[in-house]
């Protein structure tokens, strides 16, 4: 019986070592999230700093070649942001899936479809404002998450993370809407992504029709994300009710 107990104890110990202790798994998860947020922070910081420096040197001229100078890094950051939605979906993070998915699909639609497929849109000034609002939000959000991974709370950064989005999210949404509106005549002229329904209907469906629908979805998505972020800020800085004596 004693030998059997020792053998079971040894097998349990080996099983725990193979599975990993809860502390080890937690440390691995925190390390993984820290590195992910660090990479995103560096990417968006590169975009933000370069756009700011170019604006001070070139002035308004920097508006018109923003896509050609910043697109590669923005492509990288936005493709990597898919990981953020996956993390929320599988429970690695506590973030709700829907706001993450709305932001991911909305930004990638603007980046890959509106800007990426139409050269006529790549030289427009609206690209500067879209990229700048995106990067400004993220250079505060990702370092906040980084510090959360190591259980640090920098009050200034925390306040910025829960406050900067108030003006920037509507401005970013407005810039995205302007880019969609400006792209409608371009898509109509080129006929890209338009198609004709088969016989007997034979009606040509322009892609601009879907863009007009997307404008409505864009502002609905803004409402969902704004409401989510407002609730987060209220939980963090909500005023405590005064006790009535």
PDB file of C-alpha atoms in Angstrom:
ATOM      1  CA  UNK A   1       0.000   0.000   0.000  1.00  0.00           C
ATOM      2  CA  UNK A   2       2.861   2.334   0.819  1.00  0.00           C
ATOM      3  CA  UNK A   3       4.574   1.603  -2.503  1.00  0.00           C
ATOM      4  CA  UNK A   4       1.308   2.122  -4.363  1.00  0.00           C
ATOM      5  CA  UNK A   5       0.736   5.481  -2.607  1.00  0.00           C
ATOM      6  CA  UNK A   6       4.262   6.612  -3.513  1.00  0.00           C
ATOM      7  CA  UNK A   7       3.735   5.560  -7.135  1.00  0.00           C
ATOM      8  CA  UNK A   8       0.434   7.472  -7.354  1.00  0.00           C
ATOM      9  CA  UNK A   9       2.089  10.516  -5.811  1.00  0.00           C
ATOM     10  CA  UNK A  10       4.898  10.323  -8.385  1.00  0.00           C
ATOM     11  CA  UNK A  11       2.410   9.988 -11.260  1.00  0.00           C
ATOM     12  CA  UNK A  12       0.368  12.951 -10.004  1.00  0.00           C
ATOM     13  CA  UNK A  13       3.516  15.023  -9.747  1.00  0.00           C
ATOM     14  CA  UNK A  14       4.500  14.136 -13.316  1.00  0.00           C
ATOM     15  CA  UNK A  15       0.977  14.944 -14.522  1.00  0.00           C
ATOM     16  CA  UNK A  16       1.064  18.371 -12.881  1.00  0.00           C
ATOM     17  CA  UNK A  17       4.497  19.091 -14.346  1.00  0.00           C
ATOM     18  CA  UNK A  18       3.323  18.129 -17.833  1.00  0.00           C
ATOM     19  CA  UNK A  19       0.186  20.244 -17.558  1.00  0.00           C
ATOM     20  CA  UNK A  20       1.915  23.168 -15.901  1.00  0.00           C
ATOM     21  CA  UNK A  21       1.016  24.749 -12.610  1.00  0.00           C
ATOM     22  CA  UNK A  22      -1.618  27.525 -12.536  1.00  0.00           C
ATOM     23  CA  UNK A  23       1.071  30.049 -11.613  1.00  0.00           C
ATOM     24  CA  UNK A  24       3.195  29.029 -14.617  1.00  0.00           C
ATOM     25  CA  UNK A  25       0.240  29.270 -17.020  1.00  0.00           C
ATOM     26  CA  UNK A  26      -0.691  32.685 -15.646  1.00  0.00           C
ATOM     27  CA  UNK A  27       2.883  33.912 -16.078  1.00  0.00           C
ATOM     28  CA  UNK A  28       2.986  32.618 -19.659  1.00  0.00           C
ATOM     29  CA  UNK A  29      -0.307  34.314 -20.478  1.00  0.00           C
ATOM     30  CA  UNK A  30       0.860  37.620 -18.996  1.00  0.00           C
ATOM     31  CA  UNK A  31       4.155  37.379 -20.880  1.00  0.00           C
ATOM     32  CA  UNK A  32       2.373  36.647 -24.151  1.00  0.00           C
ATOM     33  CA  UNK A  33      -0.067  39.563 -23.694  1.00  0.00           C
ATOM     34  CA  UNK A  34       2.745  41.896 -22.648  1.00  0.00           C
ATOM     35  CA  UNK A  35       4.727  41.124 -25.812  1.00  0.00           C
ATOM     36  CA  UNK A  36       1.660  41.457 -28.038  1.00  0.00           C
ATOM     37  CA  UNK A  37       0.770  44.871 -26.582  1.00  0.00           C
ATOM     38  CA  UNK A  38       4.406  45.965 -26.762  1.00  0.00           C
ATOM     39  CA  UNK A  39       4.637  45.139 -30.480  1.00  0.00           C
ATOM     40  CA  UNK A  40       1.381  46.980 -31.208  1.00  0.00           C
ATOM     41  CA  UNK A  41       2.501  49.958 -29.131  1.00  0.00           C
ATOM     42  CA  UNK A  42       5.804  50.193 -31.027  1.00  0.00           C
ATOM     43  CA  UNK A  43       4.031  49.900 -34.383  1.00  0.00           C
ATOM     44  CA  UNK A  44       1.450  52.597 -33.729  1.00  0.00           C
ATOM     45  CA  UNK A  45       4.057  54.804 -32.037  1.00  0.00           C
ATOM     46  CA  UNK A  46       6.186  54.585 -35.180  1.00  0.00           C
ATOM     47  CA  UNK A  47       3.216  55.723 -37.258  1.00  0.00           C
ATOM     48  CA  UNK A  48       2.284  58.526 -34.855  1.00  0.00           C
ATOM     49  CA  UNK A  49       5.813  59.912 -34.484  1.00  0.00           C
ATOM     50  CA  UNK A  50       6.571  59.757 -38.208  1.00  0.00           C
ATOM     51  CA  UNK A  51       3.319  61.458 -39.154  1.00  0.00           C
ATOM     52  CA  UNK A  52       3.859  64.182 -36.547  1.00  0.00           C
ATOM     53  CA  UNK A  53       7.455  64.861 -37.650  1.00  0.00           C
ATOM     54  CA  UNK A  54       6.491  64.879 -41.327  1.00  0.00           C
ATOM     55  CA  UNK A  55       3.670  67.324 -40.620  1.00  0.00           C
ATOM     56  CA  UNK A  56       5.972  69.780 -38.820  1.00  0.00           C
ATOM     57  CA  UNK A  57       8.561  69.555 -41.616  1.00  0.00           C
ATOM     58  CA  UNK A  58       6.343  69.399 -44.696  1.00  0.00           C
ATOM     59  CA  UNK A  59       3.118  70.954 -43.429  1.00  0.00           C
ATOM     60  CA  UNK A  60      -0.010  70.170 -45.436  1.00  0.00           C
ATOM     61  CA  UNK A  61       2.078  68.513 -48.137  1.00  0.00           C
ATOM     62  CA  UNK A  62       2.489  65.520 -45.814  1.00  0.00           C
ATOM     63  CA  UNK A  63      -1.272  64.871 -46.022  1.00  0.00           C
ATOM     64  CA  UNK A  64      -1.157  63.612 -49.576  1.00  0.00           C
ATOM     65  CA  UNK A  65       1.497  60.876 -49.336  1.00  0.00           C
ATOM     66  CA  UNK A  66       0.548  59.486 -45.935  1.00  0.00           C
ATOM     67  CA  UNK A  67      -0.624  56.193 -47.396  1.00  0.00           C
ATOM     68  CA  UNK A  68       2.574  55.556 -49.344  1.00  0.00           C
ATOM     69  CA  UNK A  69       4.788  56.214 -46.323  1.00  0.00           C
ATOM     70  CA  UNK A  70       2.701  54.661 -43.522  1.00  0.00           C
ATOM     71  CA  UNK A  71       0.612  51.941 -45.162  1.00  0.00           C
ATOM     72  CA  UNK A  72       3.027  49.035 -44.645  1.00  0.00           C
ATOM     73  CA  UNK A  73       3.216  49.547 -40.889  1.00  0.00           C
ATOM     74  CA  UNK A  74      -0.532  50.164 -40.660  1.00  0.00           C
ATOM     75  CA  UNK A  75      -1.168  46.951 -42.604  1.00  0.00           C
ATOM     76  CA  UNK A  76       1.042  45.081 -40.137  1.00  0.00           C
ATOM     77  CA  UNK A  77      -0.656  46.531 -37.038  1.00  0.00           C
ATOM     78  CA  UNK A  78      -4.167  45.991 -38.334  1.00  0.00           C
ATOM     79  CA  UNK A  79      -3.502  42.414 -39.436  1.00  0.00           C
ATOM     80  CA  UNK A  80      -1.958  41.734 -36.033  1.00  0.00           C
ATOM     81  CA  UNK A  81      -5.056  43.159 -34.339  1.00  0.00           C
ATOM     82  CA  UNK A  82      -6.896  40.002 -35.430  1.00  0.00           C
ATOM     83  CA  UNK A  83      -5.077  38.352 -32.511  1.00  0.00           C
ATOM     84  CA  UNK A  84      -6.804  40.769 -30.114  1.00  0.00           C
ATOM     85  CA  UNK A  85     -10.252  39.615 -31.233  1.00  0.00           C
ATOM     86  CA  UNK A  86      -9.205  35.960 -31.037  1.00  0.00           C
ATOM     87  CA  UNK A  87      -7.909  36.512 -27.489  1.00  0.00           C
ATOM     88  CA  UNK A  88     -11.283  37.929 -26.479  1.00  0.00           C
ATOM     89  CA  UNK A  89     -13.180  35.115 -28.217  1.00  0.00           C
ATOM     90  CA  UNK A  90     -11.260  32.254 -26.552  1.00  0.00           C
ATOM     91  CA  UNK A  91     -11.134  33.885 -23.122  1.00  0.00           C
ATOM     92  CA  UNK A  92      -7.468  34.870 -22.962  1.00  0.00           C
ATOM     93  CA  UNK A  93      -8.605  38.410 -22.160  1.00  0.00           C
ATOM     94  CA  UNK A  94     -11.776  39.653 -20.511  1.00  0.00           C
ATOM     95  CA  UNK A  95     -12.591  42.093 -23.331  1.00  0.00           C
ATOM     96  CA  UNK A  96     -16.057  41.611 -24.884  1.00  0.00           C
ATOM     97  CA  UNK A  97     -15.893  40.143 -28.361  1.00  0.00           C
ATOM     98  CA  UNK A  98     -18.393  42.418 -30.131  1.00  0.00           C
ATOM     99  CA  UNK A  99     -16.619  45.803 -29.637  1.00  0.00           C
ATOM    100  CA  UNK A 100     -13.293  44.203 -30.645  1.00  0.00           C
ATOM    101  CA  UNK A 101     -14.857  42.664 -33.753  1.00  0.00           C
ATOM    102  CA  UNK A 102     -16.613  45.900 -34.758  1.00  0.00           C
ATOM    103  CA  UNK A 103     -13.382  47.888 -34.542  1.00  0.00           C
ATOM    104  CA  UNK A 104     -11.392  45.205 -36.360  1.00  0.00           C
ATOM    105  CA  UNK A 105     -13.825  44.870 -39.278  1.00  0.00           C
ATOM    106  CA  UNK A 106     -14.461  48.611 -39.528  1.00  0.00           C
ATOM    107  CA  UNK A 107     -10.807  49.622 -39.641  1.00  0.00           C
ATOM    108  CA  UNK A 108      -9.787  46.818 -41.969  1.00  0.00           C
ATOM    109  CA  UNK A 109     -12.630  47.654 -44.359  1.00  0.00           C
ATOM    110  CA  UNK A 110     -11.395  51.240 -44.593  1.00  0.00           C
ATOM    111  CA  UNK A 111      -7.735  50.246 -44.846  1.00  0.00           C
ATOM    112  CA  UNK A 112      -7.895  47.305 -47.225  1.00  0.00           C
ATOM    113  CA  UNK A 113     -10.979  48.093 -49.340  1.00  0.00           C
ATOM    114  CA  UNK A 114     -11.368  51.880 -49.434  1.00  0.00           C
ATOM    115  CA  UNK A 115      -7.670  52.817 -49.389  1.00  0.00           C
ATOM    116  CA  UNK A 116      -5.899  49.622 -50.378  1.00  0.00           C
ATOM    117  CA  UNK A 117      -7.778  48.781 -53.579  1.00  0.00           C
ATOM    118  CA  UNK A 118      -8.244  52.312 -54.955  1.00  0.00           C
ATOM    119  CA  UNK A 119      -5.133  54.274 -55.925  1.00  0.00           C
ATOM    120  CA  UNK A 120      -7.311  57.359 -56.387  1.00  0.00           C
ATOM    121  CA  UNK A 121      -8.033  57.338 -52.640  1.00  0.00           C
ATOM    122  CA  UNK A 122      -4.426  56.888 -51.545  1.00  0.00           C
ATOM    123  CA  UNK A 123      -3.433  60.470 -52.359  1.00  0.00           C
ATOM    124  CA  UNK A 124      -6.286  62.124 -50.471  1.00  0.00           C
ATOM    125  CA  UNK A 125      -5.773  64.123 -47.288  1.00  0.00           C
ATOM    126  CA  UNK A 126      -8.421  62.112 -45.431  1.00  0.00           C
ATOM    127  CA  UNK A 127      -5.930  59.224 -45.155  1.00  0.00           C
ATOM    128  CA  UNK A 128      -3.799  61.385 -42.844  1.00  0.00           C
ATOM    129  CA  UNK A 129      -6.680  62.085 -40.469  1.00  0.00           C
ATOM    130  CA  UNK A 130      -7.837  58.459 -40.381  1.00  0.00           C
ATOM    131  CA  UNK A 131      -4.340  57.131 -39.630  1.00  0.00           C
ATOM    132  CA  UNK A 132      -3.602  59.867 -37.121  1.00  0.00           C
ATOM    133  CA  UNK A 133      -6.753  59.328 -35.047  1.00  0.00           C
ATOM    134  CA  UNK A 134      -6.228  55.560 -35.037  1.00  0.00           C
ATOM    135  CA  UNK A 135      -2.605  55.797 -33.918  1.00  0.00           C
ATOM    136  CA  UNK A 136      -3.311  58.475 -31.278  1.00  0.00           C
ATOM    137  CA  UNK A 137      -5.870  56.254 -29.563  1.00  0.00           C
ATOM    138  CA  UNK A 138      -3.592  53.214 -29.621  1.00  0.00           C
ATOM    139  CA  UNK A 139      -0.429  54.824 -28.229  1.00  0.00           C
ATOM    140  CA  UNK A 140      -2.308  55.209 -24.933  1.00  0.00           C
ATOM    141  CA  UNK A 141      -4.361  52.018 -25.003  1.00  0.00           C
ATOM    142  CA  UNK A 142      -1.588  49.482 -25.584  1.00  0.00           C
ATOM    143  CA  UNK A 143       0.867  50.733 -22.908  1.00  0.00           C
ATOM    144  CA  UNK A 144      -2.043  50.719 -20.443  1.00  0.00           C
ATOM    145  CA  UNK A 145      -2.573  47.029 -21.229  1.00  0.00           C
ATOM    146  CA  UNK A 146       1.171  46.398 -20.971  1.00  0.00           C
ATOM    147  CA  UNK A 147       1.314  47.812 -17.452  1.00  0.00           C
ATOM    148  CA  UNK A 148      -1.810  45.851 -16.511  1.00  0.00           C
ATOM    149  CA  UNK A 149       0.044  42.646 -17.412  1.00  0.00           C
ATOM    150  CA  UNK A 150       2.684  43.401 -14.770  1.00  0.00           C
ATOM    151  CA  UNK A 151       0.134  44.718 -12.253  1.00  0.00           C
ATOM    152  CA  UNK A 152       1.207  48.347 -12.547  1.00  0.00           C
ATOM    153  CA  UNK A 153      -1.131  51.332 -12.581  1.00  0.00           C
ATOM    154  CA  UNK A 154       0.212  54.684 -13.774  1.00  0.00           C
ATOM    155  CA  UNK A 155      -2.584  57.130 -12.966  1.00  0.00           C
ATOM    156  CA  UNK A 156      -1.796  59.587 -15.775  1.00  0.00           C
ATOM    157  CA  UNK A 157      -1.744  56.841 -18.399  1.00  0.00           C
ATOM    158  CA  UNK A 158      -4.898  55.279 -16.966  1.00  0.00           C
ATOM    159  CA  UNK A 159      -6.735  58.600 -17.148  1.00  0.00           C
ATOM    160  CA  UNK A 160      -5.574  59.137 -20.743  1.00  0.00           C
ATOM    161  CA  UNK A 161      -6.645  55.623 -21.727  1.00  0.00           C
ATOM    162  CA  UNK A 162     -10.161  56.218 -20.367  1.00  0.00           C
ATOM    163  CA  UNK A 163     -10.458  59.820 -21.620  1.00  0.00           C
ATOM    164  CA  UNK A 164      -8.658  60.298 -24.959  1.00  0.00           C
ATOM    165  CA  UNK A 165     -11.231  58.204 -26.815  1.00  0.00           C
ATOM    166  CA  UNK A 166     -14.022  60.706 -25.994  1.00  0.00           C
ATOM    167  CA  UNK A 167     -12.995  63.218 -28.685  1.00  0.00           C
ATOM    168  CA  UNK A 168     -10.953  60.853 -30.868  1.00  0.00           C
ATOM    169  CA  UNK A 169     -13.515  58.106 -31.523  1.00  0.00           C
ATOM    170  CA  UNK A 170     -16.116  60.481 -33.021  1.00  0.00           C
ATOM    171  CA  UNK A 171     -13.377  62.284 -34.982  1.00  0.00           C
ATOM    172  CA  UNK A 172     -12.042  58.974 -36.277  1.00  0.00           C
ATOM    173  CA  UNK A 173     -15.541  57.855 -37.232  1.00  0.00           C
ATOM    174  CA  UNK A 174     -16.110  61.155 -39.037  1.00  0.00           C
ATOM    175  CA  UNK A 175     -12.826  60.770 -40.942  1.00  0.00           C
ATOM    176  CA  UNK A 176     -13.774  57.217 -41.919  1.00  0.00           C
ATOM    177  CA  UNK A 177     -17.205  58.415 -43.097  1.00  0.00           C
ATOM    178  CA  UNK A 178     -15.569  61.146 -45.214  1.00  0.00           C
ATOM    179  CA  UNK A 179     -13.279  58.564 -46.808  1.00  0.00           C
ATOM    180  CA  UNK A 180     -16.263  56.358 -47.677  1.00  0.00           C
ATOM    181  CA  UNK A 181     -18.210  59.310 -49.132  1.00  0.00           C
ATOM    182  CA  UNK A 182     -15.204  60.395 -51.202  1.00  0.00           C
ATOM    183  CA  UNK A 183     -14.766  56.851 -52.512  1.00  0.00           C
ATOM    184  CA  UNK A 184     -18.348  56.474 -53.778  1.00  0.00           C
ATOM    185  CA  UNK A 185     -17.868  58.415 -57.053  1.00  0.00           C
ATOM    186  CA  UNK A 186     -14.517  56.654 -57.574  1.00  0.00           C
ATOM    187  CA  UNK A 187     -16.116  53.212 -57.283  1.00  0.00           C
ATOM    188  CA  UNK A 188     -18.972  54.343 -59.552  1.00  0.00           C
ATOM    189  CA  UNK A 189     -16.512  55.557 -62.181  1.00  0.00           C
ATOM    190  CA  UNK A 190     -14.295  52.480 -62.143  1.00  0.00           C
ATOM    191  CA  UNK A 191     -17.068  49.934 -61.601  1.00  0.00           C
ATOM    192  CA  UNK A 192     -14.867  47.984 -59.210  1.00  0.00           C
ATOM    193  CA  UNK A 193     -16.694  45.368 -57.109  1.00  0.00           C
ATOM    194  CA  UNK A 194     -19.928  46.120 -59.000  1.00  0.00           C
ATOM    195  CA  UNK A 195     -21.796  43.190 -60.540  1.00  0.00           C
ATOM    196  CA  UNK A 196     -24.863  42.351 -62.621  1.00  0.00           C
ATOM    197  CA  UNK A 197     -27.555  40.026 -61.324  1.00  0.00           C
ATOM    198  CA  UNK A 198     -28.206  36.973 -63.541  1.00  0.00           C
ATOM    199  CA  UNK A 199     -31.089  36.552 -65.982  1.00  0.00           C
ATOM    200  CA  UNK A 200     -33.979  37.369 -65.848  1.00  0.00           C
ATOM    201  CA  UNK A 201     -33.248  40.262 -63.462  1.00  0.00           C
ATOM    202  CA  UNK A 202     -30.124  41.670 -65.146  1.00  0.00           C
ATOM    203  CA  UNK A 203     -29.821  44.605 -62.790  1.00  0.00           C
ATOM    204  CA  UNK A 204     -26.393  46.119 -62.212  1.00  0.00           C
ATOM    205  CA  UNK A 205     -25.634  46.455 -58.523  1.00  0.00           C
ATOM    206  CA  UNK A 206     -23.062  49.131 -57.821  1.00  0.00           C
ATOM    207  CA  UNK A 207     -20.644  48.732 -54.939  1.00  0.00           C
ATOM    208  CA  UNK A 208     -21.525  52.290 -53.911  1.00  0.00           C
ATOM    209  CA  UNK A 209     -24.926  50.955 -52.797  1.00  0.00           C
ATOM    210  CA  UNK A 210     -23.182  48.816 -50.165  1.00  0.00           C
ATOM    211  CA  UNK A 211     -21.018  51.777 -49.176  1.00  0.00           C
ATOM    212  CA  UNK A 212     -24.124  53.811 -48.396  1.00  0.00           C
ATOM    213  CA  UNK A 213     -25.382  50.977 -46.203  1.00  0.00           C
ATOM    214  CA  UNK A 214     -21.945  50.793 -44.583  1.00  0.00           C
ATOM    215  CA  UNK A 215     -22.202  54.458 -43.576  1.00  0.00           C
ATOM    216  CA  UNK A 216     -25.248  53.589 -41.464  1.00  0.00           C
ATOM    217  CA  UNK A 217     -23.446  50.572 -39.975  1.00  0.00           C
ATOM    218  CA  UNK A 218     -20.414  52.762 -39.271  1.00  0.00           C
ATOM    219  CA  UNK A 219     -22.334  55.082 -36.968  1.00  0.00           C
ATOM    220  CA  UNK A 220     -24.167  52.177 -35.331  1.00  0.00           C
ATOM    221  CA  UNK A 221     -20.769  50.648 -34.584  1.00  0.00           C
ATOM    222  CA  UNK A 222     -19.627  53.963 -33.145  1.00  0.00           C
ATOM    223  CA  UNK A 223     -22.628  53.906 -30.809  1.00  0.00           C
ATOM    224  CA  UNK A 224     -21.865  50.348 -29.634  1.00  0.00           C
ATOM    225  CA  UNK A 225     -18.180  51.054 -28.977  1.00  0.00           C
ATOM    226  CA  UNK A 226     -18.860  54.476 -27.441  1.00  0.00           C
ATOM    227  CA  UNK A 227     -21.393  52.926 -25.075  1.00  0.00           C
ATOM    228  CA  UNK A 228     -18.957  50.151 -24.138  1.00  0.00           C
ATOM    229  CA  UNK A 229     -16.104  52.595 -23.457  1.00  0.00           C
ATOM    230  CA  UNK A 230     -18.383  54.920 -21.509  1.00  0.00           C
ATOM    231  CA  UNK A 231     -19.398  52.036 -19.235  1.00  0.00           C
ATOM    232  CA  UNK A 232     -15.733  51.171 -18.716  1.00  0.00           C
ATOM    233  CA  UNK A 233     -14.913  54.754 -17.784  1.00  0.00           C
ATOM    234  CA  UNK A 234     -17.898  54.979 -15.481  1.00  0.00           C
ATOM    235  CA  UNK A 235     -16.841  51.817 -13.659  1.00  0.00           C
ATOM    236  CA  UNK A 236     -13.348  53.232 -13.282  1.00  0.00           C
ATOM    237  CA  UNK A 237     -14.167  56.816 -12.334  1.00  0.00           C
ATOM    238  CA  UNK A 238     -17.831  56.620 -11.370  1.00  0.00           C
ATOM    239  CA  UNK A 239     -18.814  59.014  -8.610  1.00  0.00           C
ATOM    240  CA  UNK A 240     -19.680  57.344  -5.372  1.00  0.00           C
ATOM    241  CA  UNK A 241     -23.107  58.160  -4.094  1.00  0.00           C
ATOM    242  CA  UNK A 242     -23.005  60.312  -1.026  1.00  0.00           C
ATOM    243  CA  UNK A 243     -24.492  58.748   2.040  1.00  0.00           C
ATOM    244  CA  UNK A 244     -27.502  60.534   3.427  1.00  0.00           C
ATOM    245  CA  UNK A 245     -27.231  60.942   7.172  1.00  0.00           C
TER     246      UNK A 245
END
